[in-house]
Amino acid sequence: MAVHVSEVKILDQVEENAASALCNLSGEDENGELKLGKFVVMGHRGSGMNMLQSSDPRMKLIKENSIFSFNSAAQFPLDFIEFDVQGVIIEKRTTDLTLAEFLSYGPQKEPGNVGKPLFRRIKDGRIFEWKVEEDAPLSTLQEALEKVDDSIGFNIELKFDDHIIYTNQKFQHVVQAILKVVYEHAKNRPIIFSSFQPDAALLMRKLQRKYPVFFLTNGGSEIYGDIRRNSIDEAIKVCLEGGLQGIVCEVKAIFRNPESVTTVKHSNLSLITYGLLNNVPEIVFVQRLMGIEGVIVDLVREITAAVSNSEGPENIGELLRMLYEERFETFIPAEISPDTQISPDTQICSVATQ
């Protein structure tokens, strides 16, 4: 999703309230630790991300990061939906647009109005017109909080451009704008904040204690100038030093380093994973056995059905052997994606704060 940030007043730190409970999610306890209480399934960008280069129609069914996608996902036994609150529009950065300009892209809410076409640049540089079977208008964060089924929690990812160096003032401005909308409109909805940008995650934790904050990492599959982003061990350090509640890690990094699950748990941190492998029910089952506390998935219908089924795969030993041999592509259907890399910044836009 995208964020349009207007001028907002700086908010003071808020009281140390626990996050609201949902499906046995108990938020933070009196010691400041997050207790999920069950295996959690989150819908990636709602009902699943759009992969326009894929031949799989499921990856182009519903416009990601839209209210329609969120409410469609909420029809299944999900605990949270995950979405982004910043992104890039090709001719301008989303944060450089006025709210009216932002909302002028894609389908329009008013009958007869035609919006500007949306295009999407993927990791390898190719550009696709953003066309899906069930399209939907762009919206604001406030609208998402007001119009999405309030039984579903929000995992709000703070999205920043990896190619831009942000000042502390800019981080504070963006985070304060998001917090202002959440405080005014979230009511009792469970909220988790997350970010690949460590300084944004740390600032979000510093400014408030009401909602848990998780640090996103690909666990070293890509190398960044900021060493805090380059391994699970570094992610643990960020969390422990900044008082964050957990890590959201690319699932391949976990299978390359399975002992990291124990390390994370011994650090009193929660662990959730993301990635294409999470669209494979058997892989999700293996993660439950490993003690991972939740998954972010695209194929919401398939994975929620599998999680509801208490029976696991019969060939669990063979699955583990192939995973520990890093035969990951064995599990990813070819039609889902011609390549198996997920870039954290491929999306263009969707939800804005006013």
Short mmCIF file of C-alpha atoms in Angstrom, two decimals:
data_model
loop_
_atom_site.label_atom_id
_atom_site.label_comp_id
_atom_site.label_asym_id
_atom_site.label_seq_id
_atom_site.Cartn_x
_atom_site.Cartn_y
_atom_site.Cartn_z
CA MET A 1 0.00 0.00 0.00
CA ALA A 2 0.93 3.60 -0.12
CA VAL A 3 0.96 6.40 2.37
CA HIS A 4 0.25 10.01 1.60
CA VAL A 5 1.55 11.97 4.58
CA SER A 6 0.13 15.43 5.21
CA GLU A 7 1.26 17.84 7.91
CA VAL A 8 0.35 16.45 11.32
CA LYS A 9 1.14 17.48 14.85
CA ILE A 10 3.74 15.45 16.73
CA LEU A 11 2.04 13.01 19.07
CA ASP A 12 3.18 12.38 22.60
CA GLN A 13 3.96 8.88 23.75
CA VAL A 14 0.82 7.02 24.69
CA GLU A 15 -0.10 4.96 27.69
CA GLU A 16 1.18 1.40 28.12
CA ASN A 17 -2.03 -0.45 27.25
CA ALA A 18 -2.01 -4.02 26.00
CA ALA A 19 -3.16 -4.74 22.44
CA SER A 20 -6.73 -6.03 22.27
CA ALA A 21 -7.28 -9.77 22.25
CA LEU A 22 -8.45 -11.64 19.16
CA CYS A 23 -8.77 -15.40 18.82
CA ASN A 24 -6.66 -15.90 21.97
CA LEU A 25 -4.16 -13.23 20.90
CA SER A 26 -3.43 -11.58 24.21
CA GLY A 27 -1.22 -8.72 23.08
CA GLU A 28 1.44 -7.72 25.59
CA ASP A 29 1.48 -9.07 29.11
CA GLU A 30 2.54 -7.12 32.19
CA ASN A 31 6.19 -7.79 31.32
CA GLY A 32 5.83 -6.26 27.86
CA GLU A 33 5.98 -9.59 26.03
CA LEU A 34 3.62 -10.45 23.17
CA LYS A 35 1.68 -13.70 23.61
CA LEU A 36 0.05 -14.90 20.40
CA GLY A 37 -1.58 -17.89 22.06
CA LYS A 38 -2.21 -19.85 18.84
CA PHE A 39 -0.85 -20.46 15.36
CA VAL A 40 -1.71 -17.29 13.44
CA VAL A 41 -2.53 -17.00 9.72
CA MET A 42 -2.29 -13.59 8.03
CA GLY A 43 -3.52 -12.70 4.55
CA HIS A 44 -0.70 -11.09 2.54
CA ARG A 45 -1.92 -7.70 1.30
CA GLY A 46 -5.43 -8.94 2.00
CA SER A 47 -6.50 -11.94 -0.07
CA GLY A 48 -2.99 -12.33 -1.48
CA MET A 49 -0.42 -10.34 -3.42
CA ASN A 50 -0.78 -9.71 -7.16
CA MET A 51 1.93 -11.27 -9.33
CA LEU A 52 1.12 -9.89 -12.75
CA GLN A 53 3.91 -11.88 -14.41
CA SER A 54 2.48 -15.15 -13.13
CA SER A 55 0.36 -17.52 -15.21
CA ASP A 56 -1.58 -18.53 -12.09
CA PRO A 57 -4.98 -16.75 -12.14
CA ARG A 58 -5.10 -16.87 -8.34
CA MET A 59 -2.32 -14.28 -8.25
CA LYS A 60 -4.42 -11.88 -10.35
CA LEU A 61 -7.86 -12.49 -8.88
CA ILE A 62 -8.46 -9.53 -6.52
CA LYS A 63 -6.64 -6.17 -6.34
CA GLU A 64 -4.21 -6.44 -3.45
CA ASN A 65 -4.10 -3.85 -0.68
CA SER A 66 -7.73 -2.87 -1.30
CA ILE A 67 -10.70 -2.81 1.04
CA PHE A 68 -12.41 -5.33 -1.23
CA SER A 69 -9.44 -7.67 -0.87
CA PHE A 70 -9.39 -7.21 2.91
CA ASN A 71 -13.07 -7.99 3.35
CA SER A 72 -12.81 -10.93 0.95
CA ALA A 73 -9.99 -12.35 3.08
CA ALA A 74 -12.00 -11.78 6.25
CA GLN A 75 -14.57 -14.35 5.05
CA PHE A 76 -12.01 -17.06 5.86
CA PRO A 77 -10.72 -18.00 9.35
CA LEU A 78 -7.83 -15.53 9.28
CA ASP A 79 -6.45 -13.77 12.34
CA PHE A 80 -4.88 -10.78 10.58
CA ILE A 81 -4.46 -9.19 7.20
CA GLU A 82 -1.09 -7.71 6.36
CA PHE A 83 -0.78 -4.58 4.23
CA ASP A 84 1.67 -1.83 3.36
CA VAL A 85 1.35 1.87 4.06
CA GLN A 86 3.84 3.23 1.57
CA GLY A 87 4.99 2.56 -1.97
CA VAL A 88 5.98 4.05 -5.31
CA ILE A 89 4.06 5.44 -8.28
CA ILE A 90 6.27 5.42 -11.37
CA GLU A 91 6.12 9.09 -12.30
CA LYS A 92 6.08 10.31 -8.69
CA ARG A 93 6.66 8.97 -5.22
CA THR A 94 3.39 8.35 -3.45
CA THR A 95 4.43 10.60 -0.58
CA ASP A 96 4.87 13.46 -3.10
CA LEU A 97 1.24 13.23 -4.22
CA THR A 98 -1.70 15.08 -2.78
CA LEU A 99 -4.44 12.80 -1.51
CA ALA A 100 -6.63 13.75 -4.48
CA GLU A 101 -3.83 12.84 -6.90
CA PHE A 102 -3.29 9.52 -5.17
CA LEU A 103 -6.95 8.58 -5.34
CA SER A 104 -7.15 9.53 -9.03
CA TYR A 105 -5.41 6.25 -10.01
CA GLY A 106 -7.28 3.06 -10.81
CA PRO A 107 -11.04 2.46 -10.51
CA GLN A 108 -13.02 5.40 -9.17
CA LYS A 109 -15.77 5.37 -6.59
CA GLU A 110 -17.95 7.89 -8.43
CA PRO A 111 -19.93 6.42 -11.36
CA GLY A 112 -18.73 7.64 -14.72
CA ASN A 113 -15.30 8.76 -13.53
CA VAL A 114 -12.30 7.14 -15.18
CA GLY A 115 -9.08 6.84 -13.19
CA LYS A 116 -5.51 6.99 -14.42
CA PRO A 117 -4.06 3.58 -15.32
CA LEU A 118 -1.80 1.90 -12.77
CA PHE A 119 1.44 0.21 -13.79
CA ARG A 120 3.72 -1.94 -11.73
CA ARG A 121 7.48 -2.43 -11.91
CA ILE A 122 8.71 -5.77 -10.61
CA LYS A 123 12.13 -6.63 -9.27
CA ASP A 124 13.75 -7.43 -12.63
CA GLY A 125 12.65 -4.07 -14.07
CA ARG A 126 9.72 -5.26 -16.18
CA ILE A 127 6.59 -3.11 -16.09
CA PHE A 128 3.05 -4.49 -16.21
CA GLU A 129 -0.26 -2.69 -16.35
CA TRP A 130 -1.99 -3.53 -13.10
CA LYS A 131 -5.03 -5.50 -14.27
CA VAL A 132 -6.83 -8.06 -12.14
CA GLU A 133 -10.13 -9.91 -12.39
CA GLU A 134 -11.71 -8.09 -9.42
CA ASP A 135 -10.41 -4.51 -9.40
CA ALA A 136 -11.08 -2.02 -6.62
CA PRO A 137 -10.45 1.68 -5.89
CA LEU A 138 -7.50 2.93 -3.89
CA SER A 139 -8.38 4.00 -0.38
CA THR A 140 -7.11 5.69 2.73
CA LEU A 141 -5.91 4.01 5.90
CA GLN A 142 -8.82 5.58 7.70
CA GLU A 143 -11.27 3.95 5.27
CA ALA A 144 -9.62 0.58 5.81
CA LEU A 145 -10.00 0.93 9.58
CA GLU A 146 -13.64 1.96 9.20
CA LYS A 147 -14.83 -0.34 6.41
CA VAL A 148 -13.03 -3.64 6.96
CA ASP A 149 -14.68 -6.25 9.18
CA ASP A 150 -13.54 -5.31 12.67
CA SER A 151 -13.14 -8.94 13.68
CA ILE A 152 -9.90 -9.09 11.69
CA GLY A 153 -6.59 -7.73 12.98
CA PHE A 154 -4.27 -5.50 10.94
CA ASN A 155 -0.54 -6.10 10.46
CA ILE A 156 0.46 -2.65 9.16
CA GLU A 157 3.82 -2.69 7.40
CA LEU A 158 5.66 0.63 7.39
CA LYS A 159 7.06 0.71 3.85
CA PHE A 160 10.11 2.79 2.90
CA ASP A 161 12.21 2.97 -0.26
CA ASP A 162 15.49 1.05 0.08
CA HIS A 163 17.19 3.48 -2.30
CA ILE A 164 16.51 6.58 -0.23
CA ILE A 165 18.31 7.68 2.94
CA TYR A 166 15.72 9.03 5.35
CA THR A 167 16.34 11.57 8.07
CA ASN A 168 15.06 11.00 11.58
CA GLN A 169 12.69 13.90 10.99
CA LYS A 170 11.21 12.16 7.95
CA PHE A 171 10.78 8.89 9.83
CA GLN A 172 9.07 10.72 12.67
CA HIS A 173 6.78 12.58 10.28
CA VAL A 174 5.62 9.38 8.53
CA VAL A 175 5.23 7.33 11.71
CA GLN A 176 3.32 10.11 13.49
CA ALA A 177 0.92 10.44 10.56
CA ILE A 178 0.16 6.72 10.64
CA LEU A 179 -0.24 6.67 14.41
CA LYS A 180 -2.63 9.61 14.32
CA VAL A 181 -5.01 7.74 12.01
CA VAL A 182 -4.71 4.48 13.95
CA TYR A 183 -5.33 6.12 17.32
CA GLU A 184 -8.42 7.90 16.02
CA HIS A 185 -10.01 5.03 14.08
CA ALA A 186 -8.67 1.61 15.15
CA LYS A 187 -10.99 1.34 18.18
CA ASN A 188 -10.54 -2.18 19.59
CA ARG A 189 -9.09 -3.75 16.44
CA PRO A 190 -5.85 -5.66 17.13
CA ILE A 191 -2.91 -3.94 15.42
CA ILE A 192 0.66 -5.08 14.79
CA PHE A 193 3.22 -2.77 13.16
CA SER A 194 6.14 -4.16 11.15
CA SER A 195 8.93 -2.81 8.94
CA PHE A 196 12.02 -3.86 7.00
CA GLN A 197 13.51 -0.50 7.97
CA PRO A 198 14.97 -0.95 11.48
CA ASP A 199 14.94 2.75 12.35
CA ALA A 200 11.25 3.01 11.48
CA ALA A 201 10.41 -0.04 13.60
CA LEU A 202 12.45 1.26 16.53
CA LEU A 203 10.85 4.69 16.30
CA MET A 204 7.36 3.18 16.22
CA ARG A 205 8.17 1.29 19.42
CA LYS A 206 9.67 4.37 21.05
CA LEU A 207 6.63 6.52 20.33
CA GLN A 208 3.99 4.12 21.63
CA ARG A 209 3.48 1.04 23.79
CA LYS A 210 -0.09 0.18 22.84
CA TYR A 211 0.65 -1.95 19.78
CA PRO A 212 3.35 -4.61 19.22
CA VAL A 213 6.11 -3.87 16.69
CA PHE A 214 7.87 -6.56 14.63
CA PHE A 215 11.07 -6.31 12.61
CA LEU A 216 10.93 -7.70 9.05
CA THR A 217 13.98 -9.45 7.63
CA ASN A 218 14.81 -11.64 4.66
CA GLY A 219 17.42 -13.30 6.84
CA GLY A 220 20.37 -12.60 4.55
CA SER A 221 19.02 -13.63 1.13
CA GLU A 222 19.87 -10.09 0.03
CA ILE A 223 22.68 -7.96 1.44
CA TYR A 224 22.17 -4.33 2.45
CA GLY A 225 24.51 -1.58 3.59
CA ASP A 226 22.75 -1.65 6.95
CA ILE A 227 24.09 -4.81 8.60
CA ARG A 228 21.04 -4.97 10.86
CA ARG A 229 19.09 -6.22 7.84
CA ASN A 230 21.45 -9.01 6.82
CA SER A 231 20.77 -11.91 9.19
CA ILE A 232 18.36 -13.38 11.71
CA ASP A 233 20.94 -12.85 14.45
CA GLU A 234 21.07 -9.13 13.65
CA ALA A 235 17.28 -9.01 13.63
CA ILE A 236 17.24 -10.50 17.14
CA LYS A 237 19.70 -7.81 18.29
CA VAL A 238 17.49 -5.06 16.87
CA CYS A 239 14.47 -6.44 18.70
CA LEU A 240 16.20 -6.93 22.02
CA GLU A 241 17.93 -3.55 22.01
CA GLY A 242 14.80 -1.68 20.92
CA GLY A 243 12.15 -3.56 22.88
CA LEU A 244 10.40 -4.95 19.79
CA GLN A 245 8.10 -7.91 20.22
CA GLY A 246 9.01 -10.17 17.32
CA ILE A 247 10.49 -10.97 13.93
CA VAL A 248 8.83 -11.57 10.57
CA CYS A 249 11.33 -13.57 8.53
CA GLU A 250 11.45 -14.93 4.97
CA VAL A 251 10.65 -18.60 5.36
CA LYS A 252 13.61 -19.86 3.28
CA ALA A 253 16.00 -18.23 5.75
CA ILE A 254 14.39 -20.24 8.55
CA PHE A 255 14.87 -23.55 6.76
CA ARG A 256 18.47 -22.63 5.95
CA ASN A 257 19.01 -21.95 9.63
CA PRO A 258 16.40 -23.99 11.57
CA GLU A 259 18.18 -23.56 14.90
CA SER A 260 17.26 -19.86 14.65
CA VAL A 261 13.72 -20.78 15.74
CA THR A 262 15.05 -21.88 19.12
CA THR A 263 17.27 -18.79 19.35
CA VAL A 264 14.33 -16.49 18.69
CA LYS A 265 12.12 -18.27 21.22
CA HIS A 266 14.86 -18.18 23.88
CA SER A 267 15.02 -14.43 23.29
CA ASN A 268 11.31 -14.20 24.26
CA LEU A 269 10.42 -12.97 20.78
CA SER A 270 7.58 -14.09 18.54
CA LEU A 271 8.40 -15.47 15.07
CA ILE A 272 6.22 -15.19 11.97
CA THR A 273 7.27 -16.00 8.40
CA TYR A 274 6.47 -14.75 4.91
CA GLY A 275 7.32 -15.98 1.40
CA LEU A 276 6.04 -18.08 -1.48
CA LEU A 277 6.71 -21.31 0.40
CA ASN A 278 3.93 -20.32 2.77
CA ASN A 279 1.45 -21.04 -0.03
CA VAL A 280 2.23 -24.76 0.36
CA PRO A 281 0.11 -26.41 3.10
CA GLU A 282 2.78 -29.02 3.91
CA ILE A 283 5.36 -26.28 4.50
CA VAL A 284 3.00 -24.48 6.85
CA PHE A 285 2.46 -27.71 8.79
CA VAL A 286 6.22 -28.19 9.16
CA GLN A 287 6.53 -24.67 10.56
CA ARG A 288 3.88 -25.38 13.16
CA LEU A 289 5.92 -28.39 14.29
CA MET A 290 9.03 -26.23 14.47
CA GLY A 291 7.36 -23.79 16.86
CA ILE A 292 6.90 -20.90 14.45
CA GLU A 293 3.92 -18.88 15.62
CA GLY A 294 2.36 -17.70 12.37
CA VAL A 295 2.53 -17.35 8.61
CA ILE A 296 1.71 -14.65 6.06
CA VAL A 297 0.12 -16.26 3.01
CA ASP A 298 -1.26 -15.43 -0.44
CA LEU A 299 -3.49 -18.47 -0.99
CA VAL A 300 -5.81 -17.65 1.87
CA ARG A 301 -8.51 -20.18 1.07
CA GLU A 302 -6.11 -23.11 0.73
CA ILE A 303 -3.94 -22.36 3.75
CA THR A 304 -6.75 -21.57 6.18
CA ALA A 305 -8.44 -24.83 5.18
CA ALA A 306 -5.19 -26.74 5.73
CA VAL A 307 -4.57 -25.14 9.13
CA SER A 308 -8.10 -26.04 10.20
CA ASN A 309 -7.34 -29.69 9.37
CA SER A 310 -5.57 -31.28 12.29
CA GLU A 311 -4.04 -34.04 10.16
CA GLY A 312 -0.59 -33.39 8.75
CA PRO A 313 1.12 -34.81 5.66
CA GLU A 314 2.15 -38.45 5.75
CA ASN A 315 5.55 -37.82 4.18
CA ILE A 316 6.75 -35.41 6.86
CA GLY A 317 10.23 -36.96 7.03
CA GLU A 318 10.79 -36.57 3.30
CA LEU A 319 9.54 -32.99 3.44
CA LEU A 320 12.00 -32.10 6.16
CA ARG A 321 14.88 -33.75 4.32
CA MET A 322 14.20 -31.79 1.13
CA LEU A 323 13.81 -28.53 3.00
CA TYR A 324 17.05 -28.94 4.91
CA GLU A 325 18.74 -29.73 1.57
CA GLU A 326 17.35 -26.36 0.39
CA ARG A 327 15.31 -27.92 -2.39
CA PHE A 328 12.81 -25.08 -2.00
CA GLU A 329 11.68 -24.85 -5.61
CA THR A 330 10.40 -28.42 -5.33
CA PHE A 331 7.46 -27.06 -3.36
CA ILE A 332 6.55 -23.94 -5.36
CA PRO A 333 4.15 -24.58 -8.28
CA ALA A 334 5.71 -23.23 -11.47
CA GLU A 335 2.52 -21.40 -12.40
CA ILE A 336 2.62 -19.21 -9.29
CA SER A 337 5.72 -17.38 -10.42
CA PRO A 338 8.33 -17.65 -13.18
CA ASP A 339 10.88 -16.71 -10.54
CA THR A 340 10.72 -17.29 -6.82
CA GLN A 341 12.14 -14.01 -5.60
CA ILE A 342 9.85 -11.66 -3.69
CA SER A 343 11.02 -8.09 -3.49
CA PRO A 344 9.78 -6.14 -0.47
CA ASP A 345 9.24 -3.06 -2.67
CA THR A 346 7.59 -4.29 -5.88
CA GLN A 347 4.12 -2.91 -5.19
CA ILE A 348 3.05 0.53 -6.30
CA CYS A 349 0.27 1.80 -4.07
CA SER A 350 -3.00 1.21 -2.31
CA VAL A 351 -3.83 2.66 1.11
CA ALA A 352 -2.99 6.20 2.16
CA THR A 353 -3.19 8.10 5.39
CA GLN A 354 -4.92 11.43 5.13
#
